[in-house]
Coordinates of C-alpha atoms and ligand atoms in Angstrom, one line a residue:
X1444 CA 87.5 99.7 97.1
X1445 CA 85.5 96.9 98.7
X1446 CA 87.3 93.5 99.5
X1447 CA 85.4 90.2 99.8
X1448 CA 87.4 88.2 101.9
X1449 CA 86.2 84.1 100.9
X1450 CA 87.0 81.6 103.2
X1451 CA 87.4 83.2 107.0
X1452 CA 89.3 79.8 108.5
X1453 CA 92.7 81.0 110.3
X1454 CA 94.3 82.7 107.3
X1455 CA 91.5 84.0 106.1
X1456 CA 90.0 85.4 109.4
X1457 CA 93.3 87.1 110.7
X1458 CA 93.2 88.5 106.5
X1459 CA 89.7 90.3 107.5
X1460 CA 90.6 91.6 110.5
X1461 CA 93.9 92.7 109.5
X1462 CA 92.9 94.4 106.1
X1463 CA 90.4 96.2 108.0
X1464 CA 93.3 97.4 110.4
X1465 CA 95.1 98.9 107.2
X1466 CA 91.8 101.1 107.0
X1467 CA 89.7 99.0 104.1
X1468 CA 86.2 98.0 104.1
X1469 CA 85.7 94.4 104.1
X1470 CA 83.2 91.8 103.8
X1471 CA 84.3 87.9 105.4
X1472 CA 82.1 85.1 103.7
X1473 CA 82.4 81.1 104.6
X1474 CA 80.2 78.3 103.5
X1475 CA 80.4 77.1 107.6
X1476 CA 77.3 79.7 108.9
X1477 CA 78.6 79.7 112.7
X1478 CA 81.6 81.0 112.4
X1479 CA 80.2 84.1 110.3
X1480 CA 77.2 83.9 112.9
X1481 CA 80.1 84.4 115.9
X1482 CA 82.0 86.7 114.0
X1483 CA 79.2 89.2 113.7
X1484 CA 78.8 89.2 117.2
X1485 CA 82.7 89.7 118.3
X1486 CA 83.6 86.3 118.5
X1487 CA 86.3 84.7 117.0
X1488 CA 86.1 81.2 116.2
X1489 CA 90.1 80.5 116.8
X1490 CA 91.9 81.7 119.5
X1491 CA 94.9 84.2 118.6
X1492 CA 96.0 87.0 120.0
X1493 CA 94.9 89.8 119.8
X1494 CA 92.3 88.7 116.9
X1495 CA 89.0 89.5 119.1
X1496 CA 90.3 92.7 120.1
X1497 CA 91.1 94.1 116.5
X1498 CA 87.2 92.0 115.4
X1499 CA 85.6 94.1 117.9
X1500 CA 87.2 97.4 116.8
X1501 CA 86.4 97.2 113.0
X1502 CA 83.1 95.7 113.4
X1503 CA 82.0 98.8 115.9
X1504 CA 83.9 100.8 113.4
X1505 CA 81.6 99.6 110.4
X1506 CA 84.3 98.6 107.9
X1507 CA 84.0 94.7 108.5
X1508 CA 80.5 92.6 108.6
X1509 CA 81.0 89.1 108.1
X1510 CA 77.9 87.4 105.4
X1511 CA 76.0 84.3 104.5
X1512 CA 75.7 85.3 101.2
X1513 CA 78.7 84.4 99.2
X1514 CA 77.0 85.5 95.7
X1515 CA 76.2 88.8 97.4
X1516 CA 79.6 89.0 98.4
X1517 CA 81.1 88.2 95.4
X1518 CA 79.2 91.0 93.5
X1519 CA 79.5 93.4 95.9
X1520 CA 83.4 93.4 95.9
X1521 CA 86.4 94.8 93.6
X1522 CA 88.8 92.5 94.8
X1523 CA 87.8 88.9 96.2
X1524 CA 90.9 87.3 98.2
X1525 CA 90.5 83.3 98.5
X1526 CA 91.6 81.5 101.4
X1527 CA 89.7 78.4 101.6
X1528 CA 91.5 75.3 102.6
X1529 CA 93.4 73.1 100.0
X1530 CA 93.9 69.9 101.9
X1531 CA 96.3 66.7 101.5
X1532 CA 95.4 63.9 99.4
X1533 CA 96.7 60.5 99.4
X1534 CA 99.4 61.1 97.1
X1535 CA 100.4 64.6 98.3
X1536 CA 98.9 66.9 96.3
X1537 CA 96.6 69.4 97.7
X1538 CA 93.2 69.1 97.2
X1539 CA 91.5 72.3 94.9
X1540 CA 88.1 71.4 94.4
X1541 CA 87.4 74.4 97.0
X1542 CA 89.1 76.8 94.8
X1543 CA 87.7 75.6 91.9
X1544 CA 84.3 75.8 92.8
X1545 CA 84.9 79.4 94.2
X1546 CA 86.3 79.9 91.4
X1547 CA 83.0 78.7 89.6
X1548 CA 80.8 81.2 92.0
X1549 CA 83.0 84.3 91.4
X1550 CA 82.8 83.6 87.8
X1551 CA 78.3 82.8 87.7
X1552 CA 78.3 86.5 89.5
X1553 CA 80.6 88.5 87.5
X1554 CA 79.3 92.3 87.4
X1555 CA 82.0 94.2 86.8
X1556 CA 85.9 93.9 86.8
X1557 CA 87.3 91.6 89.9
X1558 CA 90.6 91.3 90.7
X1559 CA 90.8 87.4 92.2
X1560 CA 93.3 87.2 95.2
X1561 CA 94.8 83.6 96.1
X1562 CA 95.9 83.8 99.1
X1563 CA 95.4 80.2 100.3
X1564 CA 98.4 78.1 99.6
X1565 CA 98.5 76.7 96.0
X1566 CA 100.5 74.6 93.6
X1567 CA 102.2 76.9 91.1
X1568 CA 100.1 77.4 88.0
X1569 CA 96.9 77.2 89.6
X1570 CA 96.3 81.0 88.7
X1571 CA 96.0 79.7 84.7
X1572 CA 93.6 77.3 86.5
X1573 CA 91.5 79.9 88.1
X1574 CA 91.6 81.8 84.7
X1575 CA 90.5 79.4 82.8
X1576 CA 87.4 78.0 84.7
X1577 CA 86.5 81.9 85.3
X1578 CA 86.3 82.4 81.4
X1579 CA 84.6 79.0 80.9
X1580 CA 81.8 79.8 83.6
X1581 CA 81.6 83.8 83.3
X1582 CA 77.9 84.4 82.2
X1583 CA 78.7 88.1 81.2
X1584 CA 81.8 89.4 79.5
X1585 CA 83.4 91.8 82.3
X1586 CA 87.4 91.5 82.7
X1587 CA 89.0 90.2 85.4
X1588 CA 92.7 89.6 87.1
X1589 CA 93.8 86.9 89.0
X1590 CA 96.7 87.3 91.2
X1591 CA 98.9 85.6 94.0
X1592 CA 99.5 87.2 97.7
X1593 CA 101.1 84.5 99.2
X1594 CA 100.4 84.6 103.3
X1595 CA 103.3 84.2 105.6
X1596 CA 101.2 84.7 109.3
X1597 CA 102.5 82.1 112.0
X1598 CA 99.5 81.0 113.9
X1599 CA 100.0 82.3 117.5
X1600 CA 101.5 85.7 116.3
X1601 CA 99.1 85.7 113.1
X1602 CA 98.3 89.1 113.7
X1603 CA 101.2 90.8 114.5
X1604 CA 102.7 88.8 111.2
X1605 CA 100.5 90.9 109.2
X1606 CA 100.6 94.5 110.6
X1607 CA 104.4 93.3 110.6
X1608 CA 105.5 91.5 107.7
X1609 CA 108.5 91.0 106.6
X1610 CA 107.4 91.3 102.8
X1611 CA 104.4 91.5 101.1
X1612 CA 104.7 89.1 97.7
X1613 CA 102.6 90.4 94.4
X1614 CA 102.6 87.9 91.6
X1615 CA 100.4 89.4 88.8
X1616 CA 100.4 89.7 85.3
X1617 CA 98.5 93.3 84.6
X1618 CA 99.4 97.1 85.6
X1619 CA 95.8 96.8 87.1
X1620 CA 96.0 93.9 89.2
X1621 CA 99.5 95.2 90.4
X1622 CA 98.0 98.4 91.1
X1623 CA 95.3 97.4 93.3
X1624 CA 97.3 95.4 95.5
X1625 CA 100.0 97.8 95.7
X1626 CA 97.6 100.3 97.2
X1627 CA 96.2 97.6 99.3
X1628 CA 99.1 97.5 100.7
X1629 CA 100.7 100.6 100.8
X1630 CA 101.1 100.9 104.4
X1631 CA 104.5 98.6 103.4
X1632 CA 105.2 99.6 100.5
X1633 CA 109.1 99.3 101.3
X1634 CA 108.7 95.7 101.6
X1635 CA 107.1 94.6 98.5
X1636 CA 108.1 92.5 95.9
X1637 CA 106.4 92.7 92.6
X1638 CA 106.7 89.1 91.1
X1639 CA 105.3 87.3 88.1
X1640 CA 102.3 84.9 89.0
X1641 CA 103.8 81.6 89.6
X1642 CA 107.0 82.7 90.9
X1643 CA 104.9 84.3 94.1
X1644 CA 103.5 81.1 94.2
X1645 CA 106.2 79.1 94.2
X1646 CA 108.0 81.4 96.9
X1647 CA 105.1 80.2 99.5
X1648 CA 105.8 76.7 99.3
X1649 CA 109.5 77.3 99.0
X1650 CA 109.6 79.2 101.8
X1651 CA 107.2 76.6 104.0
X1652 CA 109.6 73.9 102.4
X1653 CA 112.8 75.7 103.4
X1654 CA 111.6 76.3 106.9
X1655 CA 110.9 73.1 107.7
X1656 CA 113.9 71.6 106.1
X1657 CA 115.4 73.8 108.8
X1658 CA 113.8 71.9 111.7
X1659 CA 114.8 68.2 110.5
X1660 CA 118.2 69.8 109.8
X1661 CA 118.8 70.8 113.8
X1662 CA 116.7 67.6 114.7
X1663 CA 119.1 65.7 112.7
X1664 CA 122.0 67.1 114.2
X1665 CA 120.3 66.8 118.0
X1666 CA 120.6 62.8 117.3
X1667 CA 123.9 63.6 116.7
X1668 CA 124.4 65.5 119.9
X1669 CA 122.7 62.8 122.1
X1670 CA 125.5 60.5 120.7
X1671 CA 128.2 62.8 121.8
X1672 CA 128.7 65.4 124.9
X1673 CA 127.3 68.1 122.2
X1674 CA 124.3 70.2 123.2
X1675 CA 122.0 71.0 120.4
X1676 CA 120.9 74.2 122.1
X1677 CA 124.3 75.7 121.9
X1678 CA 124.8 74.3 118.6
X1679 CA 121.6 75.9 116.8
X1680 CA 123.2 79.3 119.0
X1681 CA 126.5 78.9 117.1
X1682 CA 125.1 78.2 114.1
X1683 CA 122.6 80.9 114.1
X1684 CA 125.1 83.6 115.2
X1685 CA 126.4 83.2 111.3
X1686 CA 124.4 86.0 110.1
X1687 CA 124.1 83.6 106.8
X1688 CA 122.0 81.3 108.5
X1689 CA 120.2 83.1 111.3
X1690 CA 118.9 82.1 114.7
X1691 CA 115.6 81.6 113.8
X1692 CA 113.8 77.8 113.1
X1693 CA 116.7 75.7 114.8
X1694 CA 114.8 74.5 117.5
X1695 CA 115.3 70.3 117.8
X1696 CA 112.3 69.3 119.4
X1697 CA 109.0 66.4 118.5
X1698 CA 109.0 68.0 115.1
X1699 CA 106.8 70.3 112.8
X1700 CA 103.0 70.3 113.1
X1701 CA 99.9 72.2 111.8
X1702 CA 98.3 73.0 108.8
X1703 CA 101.2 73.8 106.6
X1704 CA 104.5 72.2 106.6
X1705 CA 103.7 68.5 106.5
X1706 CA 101.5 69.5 104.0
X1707 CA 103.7 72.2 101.8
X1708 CA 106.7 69.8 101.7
X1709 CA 104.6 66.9 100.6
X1710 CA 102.9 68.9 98.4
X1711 CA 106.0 70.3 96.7
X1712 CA 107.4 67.1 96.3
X1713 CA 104.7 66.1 94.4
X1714 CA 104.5 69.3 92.4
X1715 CA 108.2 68.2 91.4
X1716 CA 107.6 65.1 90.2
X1717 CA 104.4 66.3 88.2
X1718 CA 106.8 68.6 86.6
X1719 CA 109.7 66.0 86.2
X1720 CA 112.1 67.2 88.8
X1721 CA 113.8 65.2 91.7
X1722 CA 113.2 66.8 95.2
X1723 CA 114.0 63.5 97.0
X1724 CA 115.5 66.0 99.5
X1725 CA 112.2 67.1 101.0
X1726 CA 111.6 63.7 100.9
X1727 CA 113.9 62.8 104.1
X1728 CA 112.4 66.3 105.7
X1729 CA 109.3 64.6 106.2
X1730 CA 110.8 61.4 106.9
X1731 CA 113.0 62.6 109.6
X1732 CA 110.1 64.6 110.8
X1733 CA 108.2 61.7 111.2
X1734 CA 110.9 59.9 112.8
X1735 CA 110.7 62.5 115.6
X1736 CA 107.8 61.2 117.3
X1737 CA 108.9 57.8 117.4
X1738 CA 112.1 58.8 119.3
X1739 CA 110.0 60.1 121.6
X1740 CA 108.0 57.7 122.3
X1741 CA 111.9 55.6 122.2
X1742 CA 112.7 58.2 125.1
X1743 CA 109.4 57.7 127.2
X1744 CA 109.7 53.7 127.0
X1745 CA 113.2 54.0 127.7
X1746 CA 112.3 55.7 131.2
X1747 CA 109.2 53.4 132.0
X1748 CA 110.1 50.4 130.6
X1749 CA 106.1 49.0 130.3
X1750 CA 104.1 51.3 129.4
X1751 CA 100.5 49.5 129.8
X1752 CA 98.2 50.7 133.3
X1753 CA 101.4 53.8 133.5
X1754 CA 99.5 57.1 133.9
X1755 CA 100.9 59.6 131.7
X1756 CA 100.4 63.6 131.9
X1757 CA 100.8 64.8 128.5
X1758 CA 101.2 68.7 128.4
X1759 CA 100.8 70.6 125.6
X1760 CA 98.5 69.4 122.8
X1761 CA 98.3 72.4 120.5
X1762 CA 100.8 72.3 117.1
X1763 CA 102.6 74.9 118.4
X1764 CA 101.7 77.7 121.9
X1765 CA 99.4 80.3 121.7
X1766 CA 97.3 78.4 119.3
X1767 CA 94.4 76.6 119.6
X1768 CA 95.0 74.7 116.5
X1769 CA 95.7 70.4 116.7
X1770 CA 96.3 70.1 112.4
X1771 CA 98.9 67.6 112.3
X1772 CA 100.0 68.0 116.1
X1773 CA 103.1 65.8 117.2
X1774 CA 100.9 65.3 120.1
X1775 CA 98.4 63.5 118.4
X1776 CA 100.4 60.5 117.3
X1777 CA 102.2 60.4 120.4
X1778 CA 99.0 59.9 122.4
X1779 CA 98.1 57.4 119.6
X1780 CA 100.8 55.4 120.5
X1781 CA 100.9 55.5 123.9
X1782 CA 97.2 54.6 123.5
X1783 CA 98.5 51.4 121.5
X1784 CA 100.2 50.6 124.6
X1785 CA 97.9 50.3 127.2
X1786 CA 98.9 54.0 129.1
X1787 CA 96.6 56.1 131.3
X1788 CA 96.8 59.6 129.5
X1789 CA 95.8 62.5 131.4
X1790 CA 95.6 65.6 128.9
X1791 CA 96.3 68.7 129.6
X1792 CA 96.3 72.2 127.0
X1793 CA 95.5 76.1 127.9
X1794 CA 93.7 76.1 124.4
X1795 CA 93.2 73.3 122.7
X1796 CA 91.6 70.9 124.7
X1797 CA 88.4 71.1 123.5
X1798 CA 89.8 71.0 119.1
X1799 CA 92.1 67.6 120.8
X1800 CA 88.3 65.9 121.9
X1801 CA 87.3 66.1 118.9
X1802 CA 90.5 63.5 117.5
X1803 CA 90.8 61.8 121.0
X1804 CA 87.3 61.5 123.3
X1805 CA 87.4 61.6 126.6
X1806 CA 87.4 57.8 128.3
X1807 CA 88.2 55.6 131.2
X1808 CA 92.0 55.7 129.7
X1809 CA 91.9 59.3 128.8
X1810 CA 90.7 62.4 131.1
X1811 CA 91.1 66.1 129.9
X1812 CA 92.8 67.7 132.9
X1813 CA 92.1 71.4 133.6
X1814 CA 95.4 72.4 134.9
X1815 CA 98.9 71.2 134.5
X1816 CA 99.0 70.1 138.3
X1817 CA 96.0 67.9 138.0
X1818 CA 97.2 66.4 134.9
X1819 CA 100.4 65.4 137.0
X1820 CA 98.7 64.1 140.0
X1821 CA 99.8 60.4 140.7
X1822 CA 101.1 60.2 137.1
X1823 CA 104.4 58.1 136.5
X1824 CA 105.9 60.4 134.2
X1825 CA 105.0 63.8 132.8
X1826 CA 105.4 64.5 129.2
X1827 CA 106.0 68.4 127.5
X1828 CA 104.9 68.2 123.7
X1829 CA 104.2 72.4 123.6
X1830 CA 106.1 74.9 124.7
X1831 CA 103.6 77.0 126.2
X1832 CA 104.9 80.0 128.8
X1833 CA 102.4 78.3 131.6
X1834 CA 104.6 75.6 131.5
X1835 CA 107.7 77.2 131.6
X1836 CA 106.4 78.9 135.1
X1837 CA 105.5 75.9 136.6
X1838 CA 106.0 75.5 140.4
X1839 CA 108.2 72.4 139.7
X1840 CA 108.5 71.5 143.9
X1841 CA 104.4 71.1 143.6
X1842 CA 104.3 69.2 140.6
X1843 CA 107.1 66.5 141.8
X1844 CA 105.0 65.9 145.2
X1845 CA 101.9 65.5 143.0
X1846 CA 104.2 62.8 141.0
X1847 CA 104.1 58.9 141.3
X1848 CA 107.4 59.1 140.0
X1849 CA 109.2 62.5 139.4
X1850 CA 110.2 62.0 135.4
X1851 CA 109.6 64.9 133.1
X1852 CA 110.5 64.0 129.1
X1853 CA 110.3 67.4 127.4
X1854 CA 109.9 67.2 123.7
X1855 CA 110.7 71.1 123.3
X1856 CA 113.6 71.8 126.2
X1857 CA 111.4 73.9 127.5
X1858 CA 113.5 73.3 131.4
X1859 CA 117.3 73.8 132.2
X1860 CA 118.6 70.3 132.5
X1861 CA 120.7 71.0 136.2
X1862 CA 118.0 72.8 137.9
X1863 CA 115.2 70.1 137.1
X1864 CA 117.2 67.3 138.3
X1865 CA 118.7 69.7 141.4
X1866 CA 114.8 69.7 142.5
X1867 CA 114.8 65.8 142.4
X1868 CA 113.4 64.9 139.1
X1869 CA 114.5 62.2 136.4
X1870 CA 114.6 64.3 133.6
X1871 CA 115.3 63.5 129.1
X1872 CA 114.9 66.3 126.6
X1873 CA 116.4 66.5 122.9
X1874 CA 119.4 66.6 121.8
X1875 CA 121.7 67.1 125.2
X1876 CA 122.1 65.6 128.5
Ligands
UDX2633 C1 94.9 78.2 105.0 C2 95.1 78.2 103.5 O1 94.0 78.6 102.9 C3 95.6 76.8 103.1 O2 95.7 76.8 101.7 C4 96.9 76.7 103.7 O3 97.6 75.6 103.3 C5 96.7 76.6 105.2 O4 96.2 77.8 105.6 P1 93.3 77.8 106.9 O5 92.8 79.1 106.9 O6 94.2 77.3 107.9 O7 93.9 77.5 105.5 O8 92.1 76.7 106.7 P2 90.7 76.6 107.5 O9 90.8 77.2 108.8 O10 90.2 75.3 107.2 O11 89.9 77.7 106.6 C6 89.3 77.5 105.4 C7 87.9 78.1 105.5 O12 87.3 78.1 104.2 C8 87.0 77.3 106.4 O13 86.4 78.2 107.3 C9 85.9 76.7 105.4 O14 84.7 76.6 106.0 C10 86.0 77.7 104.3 N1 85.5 77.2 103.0 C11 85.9 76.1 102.5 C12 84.5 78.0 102.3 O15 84.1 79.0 102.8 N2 84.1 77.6 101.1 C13 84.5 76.4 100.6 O16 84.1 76.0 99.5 C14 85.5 75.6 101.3
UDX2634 C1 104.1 78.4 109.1 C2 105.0 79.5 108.5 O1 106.0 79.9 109.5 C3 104.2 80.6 108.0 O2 105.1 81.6 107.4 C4 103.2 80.1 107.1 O3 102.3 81.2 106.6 C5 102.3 79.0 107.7 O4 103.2 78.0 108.2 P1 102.8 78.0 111.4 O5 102.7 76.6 110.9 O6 101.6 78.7 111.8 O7 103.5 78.9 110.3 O8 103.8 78.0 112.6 P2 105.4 78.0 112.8 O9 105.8 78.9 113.8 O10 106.1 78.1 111.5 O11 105.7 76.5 113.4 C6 105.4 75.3 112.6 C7 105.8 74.1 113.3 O12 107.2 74.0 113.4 C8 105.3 74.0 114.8 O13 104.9 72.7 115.0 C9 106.6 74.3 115.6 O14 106.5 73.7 116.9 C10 107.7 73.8 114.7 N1 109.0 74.4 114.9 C11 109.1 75.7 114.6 C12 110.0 73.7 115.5 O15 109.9 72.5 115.8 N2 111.2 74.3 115.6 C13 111.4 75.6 115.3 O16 112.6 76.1 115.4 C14 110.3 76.3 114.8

């Protein structure tokens, strides 16, 4: 069976390289030439771990090349998985004029039965969508399947997500379709569910949804905490030790980033209200979300008062660590407004500097730092927007002699309250004292 993988951005790259891991031969196609140019030669065009090493191994091993030639692809494959993007629009629907128009292509080169794999995140129903621009466009009468695989991979453990899932979600309508994938993925076959087509898509954006309603929930509550002696740390522990609600996505911090959340709740929201249903309540996830960052910019005013000519070390610029991705960053509208306000900003990220110059050029109020400690020098406070382990390992008695003035305000708790002050700093996190 040859898979065509269409669309090799961060889902559909880590798909490639990890379908090829399960032992099939794959082809990677993308409408941007340099990333299937780098890919070819080893290179991966995102950092994640572990990505470049499995890339390597398959491409040596001859069962991944990575094409220009999306027709060729197309009609060279029995199974075609799409993950292009689907992006926000204004009103908070995705945007599926990439799907369609793949859709259009895999239709115009129809030679044989293909079984059409959304993997990218869509609105449930889009599979009649697919279907029915496939049967308008098909120039020859050969059957096809289109089916939903819903991707769960967290950026940053991407690829251990997939060798590693928790379940592997199969909406499809036909004993082929669920045949196919159900050999695709045999390796787990203890972990699959076997679905009808929009219920596996609707379990992708209400699992994204749920997630994140999680985080506002625990960020709520960390207001709540800085109001009263309670610590939200050893709230979220007490909470999560009720097997019922788990450990897992209670951390308070500057709120969700990246390329799905914001965008899934929005765009569930507005898949309600197409559909005539209230979910007002994923509403106030995003508007607590976006409430975060403007406590913390609350939290740095509060500690410098004026913020104009202050030099400011922001560390961390990345979504989340281990990621070079900036999609919907807290950091970005943090350093927006701090921009606003007249600061100094020196920026600092192991990986995603060079995505963040992209969204903020360099200038005479904003330097890209290459470490941590020259990002503190002579800056009046230091900022943490991502949790990354290099921060966490700081030598905290260097970075407070390098300091105009010793404040640190950590958007992710990343430092124990006692010991940071012990050492001499002035120090505000979330959600305890
Ligand atoms: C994925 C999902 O596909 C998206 O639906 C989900 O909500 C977020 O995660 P992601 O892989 O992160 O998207 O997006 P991106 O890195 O932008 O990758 C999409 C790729 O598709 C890009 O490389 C883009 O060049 C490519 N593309 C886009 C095509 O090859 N053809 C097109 O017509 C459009
Ligand atoms: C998410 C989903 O987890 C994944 O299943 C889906 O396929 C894509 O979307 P991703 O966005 O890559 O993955 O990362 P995730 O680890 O979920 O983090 C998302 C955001 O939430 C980050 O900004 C992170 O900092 C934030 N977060 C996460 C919190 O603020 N608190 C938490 O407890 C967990």
């Amino acid at each position: 069976m040859k898979i065509g993988i269409i669309g090799t951005g961060y889902v559909g790259m880590v798909t490639a390289v990890g379908l090829a891991e399960l032992g099939h031969n794959i082809t990677g196609t993308d409408i941007a030439l340099e990333k299937i140019d780098k890919a070819n030669q080893g290179i991966a065009h995102i950092y994640e771990p572990g990505l470049e090493e499995l890339l390597k191994k398959h491409l040596k091993a001859g069962n991944l090349t990575f094409s220009h030639d999306l027709d060729g692809t197309i009609s060279s494959s029995d199974v075609l998985f799409v993950s292009v993007n689907t992006p926000q629009q204004e009103d908070g629907s995705a945007d599926m004029s990439f799907v369609e128009s793949v859709s259009r292509r895999i239709a115009e080169n129809l030679n044989g039965y293909k079984l059409i794999v959304e993997k990218s995140t869509v609105p449930v129903k889009t599979s009649s969508w697919i279907k029915r621009i496939v049967c308008l466009y098909k120039k020859q009468d050969y059957d096809f399947d289109v089916a939903s695989n819903p991707e769960f991979l967290r950026e940053g453990s991407a690829v251990k997500d997939f060798l590693e899932p928790d379940r592997i979600i199969i909406g499809a309508e036909t004993d082929k379709a669920r045949d196919i994938l159900t050999k695709i993925y045999k390796k787990f076959q203890d972990r699959i569910l076997i679905t009808n087509i929009d219920t596996a898509e609707l379990i992708k954006h209400a699992s994204n949804s749920f997630l994140a309603m999680k985080i506002s929930y625990i960020n709520l509550i960390s207001d709540l905490c800085e109001k009263t002696d309670a610590n939200v740390e050893l709230v979220a522990e007490g909470m999560g030790l009720d097997s019922r609600i788990g450990k897992q996505f209670l951390k308070a911090g500057v709120g969700y980033g990246g390329s799905c959340f914001p965008k899934d709740v929005r765009a569930l929201v507005k898949i309600g209200e197409d559909l005539g249903v209230d979910l007002n309540m994923l509403k106030e996830v995003d508007k607590v979300n976006t409430a975060r960052v403007e406590r913390f910019v609350e939290k740095i005013k509060k500690a410098l008062w004026i913020l104009k000519d202050k030099q400011i070390a922001v560390l961390g610029l990345a979504f989340k660590p281990e990621t070079d991705d900036i999609r919907n960053a807290p950091s970005i509208r943090v350093i927006q407004a701090l921009q606003s306000e007249g600061a100094l900003l020196r920026l600092y990220d192991p990986k995603a500097a060079e995505n963040m110059k992209e969204e903020v050029p360099e200038s005479a109020k904003v330097v890209y730092s290459d470490s941590p400690y020259e990002a503190v020098k002579e800056a009046n406070a230091a900022l943490l927007i991502t949790e990354w382990d290099e921060f966490r390992c700081l030598d905290l008695k260097k970075v407070k002699e390098l300091m105009a003035n010793p404040i640190i305000i950590d958007g992710r708790n990343i430092f124990e309250p006692e010991k940071v002050r012990e050492l001499g700093f002035e120090y505000y996190s979330v959600g305890r004292e």
